[in-house]
Amino acid sequence: TVLPPLVVSTAVQCINMPLVRATITLQNPESPVRNIRESLRKIHASHGLSGLWHGTSAGILKTVPKYVTAVVVKDYVGKALPPVDPTSPNKDRDNLINSAIKSSAAGVAGGGFFK
Protein backbone atom coordinates (compact mmCIF):
# COMPACT_ATOMS: atom_id res chain seq x y z
CA THR A 1 0.00 0.00 0.00
CA VAL A 2 1.11 3.55 -0.70
CA LEU A 3 -0.19 5.18 2.48
CA PRO A 4 2.59 4.27 4.98
CA PRO A 5 5.51 5.53 2.86
CA LEU A 6 3.48 8.61 1.91
CA VAL A 7 2.81 9.45 5.56
CA VAL A 8 6.39 8.73 6.66
CA SER A 9 7.96 10.74 3.86
CA THR A 10 5.66 13.70 4.47
CA ALA A 11 6.33 13.60 8.23
CA VAL A 12 10.08 13.49 7.68
CA GLN A 13 9.88 16.52 5.38
CA CYS A 14 7.88 18.48 7.96
CA ILE A 15 10.20 17.55 10.82
CA ASN A 16 13.39 18.33 8.88
CA MET A 17 12.28 21.58 7.26
CA PRO A 18 13.57 23.96 9.98
CA LEU A 19 17.03 22.39 9.70
CA VAL A 20 16.89 22.58 5.93
CA ARG A 21 15.97 26.26 6.10
CA ALA A 22 18.77 26.93 8.58
CA THR A 23 21.41 25.20 6.48
CA ILE A 24 20.29 27.05 3.35
CA THR A 25 20.74 30.31 5.25
CA LEU A 26 24.25 29.21 6.29
CA GLN A 27 25.19 28.56 2.66
CA ASN A 28 24.81 32.23 1.83
CA PRO A 29 28.34 33.69 1.99
CA GLU A 30 26.92 37.11 2.91
CA SER A 31 24.96 35.74 5.86
CA PRO A 32 26.15 36.98 9.26
CA VAL A 33 25.06 33.79 11.06
CA ARG A 34 27.77 31.31 12.01
CA ASN A 35 25.86 28.16 12.98
CA ILE A 36 22.49 26.42 12.75
CA ARG A 37 21.28 27.69 16.13
CA GLU A 38 21.87 31.33 15.12
CA SER A 39 20.26 30.66 11.76
CA LEU A 40 17.13 29.21 13.38
CA ARG A 41 16.91 32.19 15.74
CA LYS A 42 17.31 34.68 12.88
CA ILE A 43 14.60 32.98 10.79
CA HIS A 44 12.27 32.89 13.80
CA ALA A 45 12.93 36.55 14.63
CA SER A 46 12.40 37.80 11.09
CA HIS A 47 9.62 35.51 9.83
CA GLY A 48 8.03 34.09 12.97
CA LEU A 49 7.49 30.46 13.84
CA SER A 50 5.86 29.68 10.48
CA GLY A 51 8.99 30.95 8.73
CA LEU A 52 10.81 27.84 9.88
CA TRP A 53 8.52 25.76 7.67
CA HIS A 54 8.53 28.09 4.67
CA GLY A 55 8.95 25.96 1.54
CA THR A 56 7.68 22.74 3.08
CA SER A 57 5.09 22.16 0.36
CA ALA A 58 7.75 22.42 -2.36
CA GLY A 59 9.96 19.95 -0.51
CA ILE A 60 7.08 17.52 -0.11
CA LEU A 61 6.10 17.79 -3.77
CA LYS A 62 9.72 17.22 -4.78
CA THR A 63 10.67 14.25 -2.61
CA VAL A 64 7.55 12.35 -1.61
CA PRO A 65 6.70 11.03 -5.12
CA LYS A 66 10.27 9.72 -5.53
CA TYR A 67 10.23 7.98 -2.17
CA VAL A 68 6.77 6.46 -2.58
CA THR A 69 7.58 5.23 -6.10
CA ALA A 70 10.80 3.63 -4.90
CA VAL A 71 9.04 1.84 -2.02
CA VAL A 72 6.21 0.57 -4.24
CA VAL A 73 8.63 -0.67 -6.92
CA LYS A 74 10.83 -2.37 -4.33
CA ASP A 75 7.79 -4.16 -2.86
CA TYR A 76 6.54 -5.17 -6.32
CA VAL A 77 9.92 -6.51 -7.45
CA GLY A 78 10.29 -8.35 -4.14
CA LYS A 79 7.00 -10.15 -4.75
CA ALA A 80 7.90 -10.88 -8.39
CA LEU A 81 11.26 -12.48 -7.58
CA PRO A 82 11.29 -16.21 -6.81
CA PRO A 83 11.64 -16.95 -3.11
CA VAL A 84 15.03 -18.04 -1.83
CA ASP A 85 15.21 -21.68 -0.77
CA PRO A 86 16.02 -21.63 2.97
CA THR A 87 17.77 -25.01 2.69
CA SER A 88 20.05 -23.89 -0.12
CA PRO A 89 23.76 -23.68 0.71
CA ASN A 90 23.76 -20.39 -1.25
CA LYS A 91 20.81 -18.79 0.56
CA ASP A 92 22.86 -15.86 1.89
CA ARG A 93 24.19 -15.09 -1.57
CA ASP A 94 20.72 -15.48 -3.11
CA ASN A 95 19.19 -13.15 -0.50
CA LEU A 96 21.90 -10.61 -1.23
CA ILE A 97 21.26 -10.83 -4.98
CA ASN A 98 17.50 -10.43 -4.48
CA SER A 99 18.09 -7.43 -2.24
CA ALA A 100 20.41 -5.86 -4.82
CA ILE A 101 17.85 -6.38 -7.59
CA LYS A 102 15.05 -4.85 -5.51
CA SER A 103 17.17 -1.88 -4.44
CA SER A 104 18.43 -1.25 -7.97
CA ALA A 105 14.92 -1.30 -9.40
CA ALA A 106 13.71 1.05 -6.64
CA GLY A 107 16.61 3.43 -7.23
CA VAL A 108 16.01 3.57 -10.96
CA ALA A 109 12.27 4.06 -10.53
CA GLY A 110 12.48 6.61 -7.72
CA GLY A 111 15.44 8.57 -9.00
CA GLY A 112 15.12 8.15 -12.73
CA PHE A 113 11.56 9.29 -13.22
CA PHE A 114 11.60 12.29 -10.89
CA LYS A 115 14.68 14.33 -11.76
PDB file of C-alpha atoms in Angstrom, residues 8-113:
ATOM      1  CA  VAL A   8       6.389   8.727   6.664  1.00  0.00           C
ATOM      2  CA  SER A   9       7.962  10.737   3.859  1.00  0.00           C
ATOM      3  CA  THR A  10       5.663  13.703   4.467  1.00  0.00           C
ATOM      4  CA  ALA A  11       6.326  13.602   8.227  1.00  0.00           C
ATOM      5  CA  VAL A  12      10.083  13.493   7.678  1.00  0.00           C
ATOM      6  CA  GLN A  13       9.883  16.522   5.382  1.00  0.00           C
ATOM      7  CA  CYS A  14       7.879  18.476   7.964  1.00  0.00           C
ATOM      8  CA  ILE A  15      10.204  17.546  10.825  1.00  0.00           C
ATOM      9  CA  ASN A  16      13.391  18.326   8.883  1.00  0.00           C
ATOM     10  CA  MET A  17      12.282  21.580   7.259  1.00  0.00           C
ATOM     11  CA  PRO A  18      13.567  23.962   9.982  1.00  0.00           C
ATOM     12  CA  LEU A  19      17.029  22.391   9.703  1.00  0.00           C
ATOM     13  CA  VAL A  20      16.895  22.578   5.925  1.00  0.00           C
ATOM     14  CA  ARG A  21      15.968  26.265   6.098  1.00  0.00           C
ATOM     15  CA  ALA A  22      18.770  26.929   8.583  1.00  0.00           C
ATOM     16  CA  THR A  23      21.413  25.197   6.478  1.00  0.00           C
ATOM     17  CA  ILE A  24      20.286  27.050   3.351  1.00  0.00           C
ATOM     18  CA  THR A  25      20.741  30.307   5.246  1.00  0.00           C
ATOM     19  CA  LEU A  26      24.248  29.209   6.285  1.00  0.00           C
ATOM     20  CA  GLN A  27      25.194  28.557   2.655  1.00  0.00           C
ATOM     21  CA  ASN A  28      24.812  32.234   1.826  1.00  0.00           C
ATOM     22  CA  PRO A  29      28.344  33.694   1.993  1.00  0.00           C
ATOM     23  CA  GLU A  30      26.922  37.113   2.910  1.00  0.00           C
ATOM     24  CA  SER A  31      24.958  35.739   5.862  1.00  0.00           C
ATOM     25  CA  PRO A  32      26.152  36.985   9.261  1.00  0.00           C
ATOM     26  CA  VAL A  33      25.064  33.791  11.063  1.00  0.00           C
ATOM     27  CA  ARG A  34      27.770  31.309  12.012  1.00  0.00           C
ATOM     28  CA  ASN A  35      25.857  28.161  12.979  1.00  0.00           C
ATOM     29  CA  ILE A  36      22.491  26.419  12.750  1.00  0.00           C
ATOM     30  CA  ARG A  37      21.275  27.694  16.134  1.00  0.00           C
ATOM     31  CA  GLU A  38      21.871  31.325  15.117  1.00  0.00           C
ATOM     32  CA  SER A  39      20.262  30.663  11.764  1.00  0.00           C
ATOM     33  CA  LEU A  40      17.129  29.214  13.377  1.00  0.00           C
ATOM     34  CA  ARG A  41      16.914  32.195  15.736  1.00  0.00           C
ATOM     35  CA  LYS A  42      17.313  34.682  12.883  1.00  0.00           C
ATOM     36  CA  ILE A  43      14.602  32.981  10.792  1.00  0.00           C
ATOM     37  CA  HIS A  44      12.269  32.890  13.802  1.00  0.00           C
ATOM     38  CA  ALA A  45      12.928  36.547  14.629  1.00  0.00           C
ATOM     39  CA  SER A  46      12.401  37.805  11.091  1.00  0.00           C
ATOM     40  CA  HIS A  47       9.615  35.506   9.833  1.00  0.00           C
ATOM     41  CA  GLY A  48       8.025  34.090  12.973  1.00  0.00           C
ATOM     42  CA  LEU A  49       7.485  30.457  13.840  1.00  0.00           C
ATOM     43  CA  SER A  50       5.864  29.678  10.480  1.00  0.00           C
ATOM     44  CA  GLY A  51       8.990  30.948   8.732  1.00  0.00           C
ATOM     45  CA  LEU A  52      10.813  27.835   9.885  1.00  0.00           C
ATOM     46  CA  TRP A  53       8.518  25.761   7.670  1.00  0.00           C
ATOM     47  CA  HIS A  54       8.534  28.090   4.667  1.00  0.00           C
ATOM     48  CA  GLY A  55       8.945  25.960   1.537  1.00  0.00           C
ATOM     49  CA  THR A  56       7.684  22.738   3.083  1.00  0.00           C
ATOM     50  CA  SER A  57       5.095  22.162   0.360  1.00  0.00           C
ATOM     51  CA  ALA A  58       7.747  22.421  -2.355  1.00  0.00           C
ATOM     52  CA  GLY A  59       9.955  19.952  -0.512  1.00  0.00           C
ATOM     53  CA  ILE A  60       7.080  17.522  -0.113  1.00  0.00           C
ATOM     54  CA  LEU A  61       6.102  17.790  -3.772  1.00  0.00           C
ATOM     55  CA  LYS A  62       9.716  17.225  -4.780  1.00  0.00           C
ATOM     56  CA  THR A  63      10.670  14.253  -2.609  1.00  0.00           C
ATOM     57  CA  VAL A  64       7.548  12.345  -1.607  1.00  0.00           C
ATOM     58  CA  PRO A  65       6.703  11.033  -5.116  1.00  0.00           C
ATOM     59  CA  LYS A  66      10.271   9.724  -5.530  1.00  0.00           C
ATOM     60  CA  TYR A  67      10.233   7.984  -2.171  1.00  0.00           C
ATOM     61  CA  VAL A  68       6.772   6.463  -2.578  1.00  0.00           C
ATOM     62  CA  THR A  69       7.582   5.235  -6.100  1.00  0.00           C
ATOM     63  CA  ALA A  70      10.804   3.627  -4.895  1.00  0.00           C
ATOM     64  CA  VAL A  71       9.042   1.840  -2.019  1.00  0.00           C
ATOM     65  CA  VAL A  72       6.212   0.574  -4.245  1.00  0.00           C
ATOM     66  CA  VAL A  73       8.632  -0.668  -6.918  1.00  0.00           C
ATOM     67  CA  LYS A  74      10.832  -2.372  -4.325  1.00  0.00           C
ATOM     68  CA  ASP A  75       7.793  -4.161  -2.859  1.00  0.00           C
ATOM     69  CA  TYR A  76       6.536  -5.171  -6.318  1.00  0.00           C
ATOM     70  CA  VAL A  77       9.915  -6.509  -7.451  1.00  0.00           C
ATOM     71  CA  GLY A  78      10.293  -8.354  -4.139  1.00  0.00           C
ATOM     72  CA  LYS A  79       7.004 -10.146  -4.752  1.00  0.00           C
ATOM     73  CA  ALA A  80       7.899 -10.884  -8.387  1.00  0.00           C
ATOM     74  CA  LEU A  81      11.256 -12.484  -7.578  1.00  0.00           C
ATOM     75  CA  PRO A  82      11.290 -16.212  -6.814  1.00  0.00           C
ATOM     76  CA  PRO A  83      11.644 -16.949  -3.105  1.00  0.00           C
ATOM     77  CA  VAL A  84      15.028 -18.042  -1.829  1.00  0.00           C
ATOM     78  CA  ASP A  85      15.215 -21.682  -0.767  1.00  0.00           C
ATOM     79  CA  PRO A  86      16.020 -21.633   2.971  1.00  0.00           C
ATOM     80  CA  THR A  87      17.774 -25.011   2.687  1.00  0.00           C
ATOM     81  CA  SER A  88      20.052 -23.890  -0.123  1.00  0.00           C
ATOM     82  CA  PRO A  89      23.757 -23.682   0.711  1.00  0.00           C
ATOM     83  CA  ASN A  90      23.764 -20.385  -1.251  1.00  0.00           C
ATOM     84  CA  LYS A  91      20.807 -18.794   0.563  1.00  0.00           C
ATOM     85  CA  ASP A  92      22.855 -15.863   1.895  1.00  0.00           C
ATOM     86  CA  ARG A  93      24.191 -15.086  -1.571  1.00  0.00           C
ATOM     87  CA  ASP A  94      20.715 -15.484  -3.114  1.00  0.00           C
ATOM     88  CA  ASN A  95      19.190 -13.152  -0.503  1.00  0.00           C
ATOM     89  CA  LEU A  96      21.896 -10.605  -1.233  1.00  0.00           C
ATOM     90  CA  ILE A  97      21.260 -10.830  -4.979  1.00  0.00           C
ATOM     91  CA  ASN A  98      17.499 -10.432  -4.484  1.00  0.00           C
ATOM     92  CA  SER A  99      18.095  -7.431  -2.238  1.00  0.00           C
ATOM     93  CA  ALA A 100      20.406  -5.857  -4.819  1.00  0.00           C
ATOM     94  CA  ILE A 101      17.852  -6.380  -7.589  1.00  0.00           C
ATOM     95  CA  LYS A 102      15.048  -4.849  -5.506  1.00  0.00           C
ATOM     96  CA  SER A 103      17.170  -1.881  -4.438  1.00  0.00           C
ATOM     97  CA  SER A 104      18.428  -1.252  -7.966  1.00  0.00           C
ATOM     98  CA  ALA A 105      14.920  -1.296  -9.397  1.00  0.00           C
ATOM     99  CA  ALA A 106      13.711   1.050  -6.640  1.00  0.00           C
ATOM    100  CA  GLY A 107      16.608   3.430  -7.229  1.00  0.00           C
ATOM    101  CA  VAL A 108      16.012   3.566 -10.962  1.00  0.00           C
ATOM    102  CA  ALA A 109      12.270   4.061 -10.529  1.00  0.00           C
ATOM    103  CA  GLY A 110      12.475   6.611  -7.722  1.00  0.00           C
ATOM    104  CA  GLY A 111      15.437   8.571  -9.001  1.00  0.00           C
ATOM    105  CA  GLY A 112      15.120   8.150 -12.730  1.00  0.00           C
ATOM    106  CA  PHE A 113      11.557   9.295 -13.219  1.00  0.00           C
TER     107      PHE A 113
END
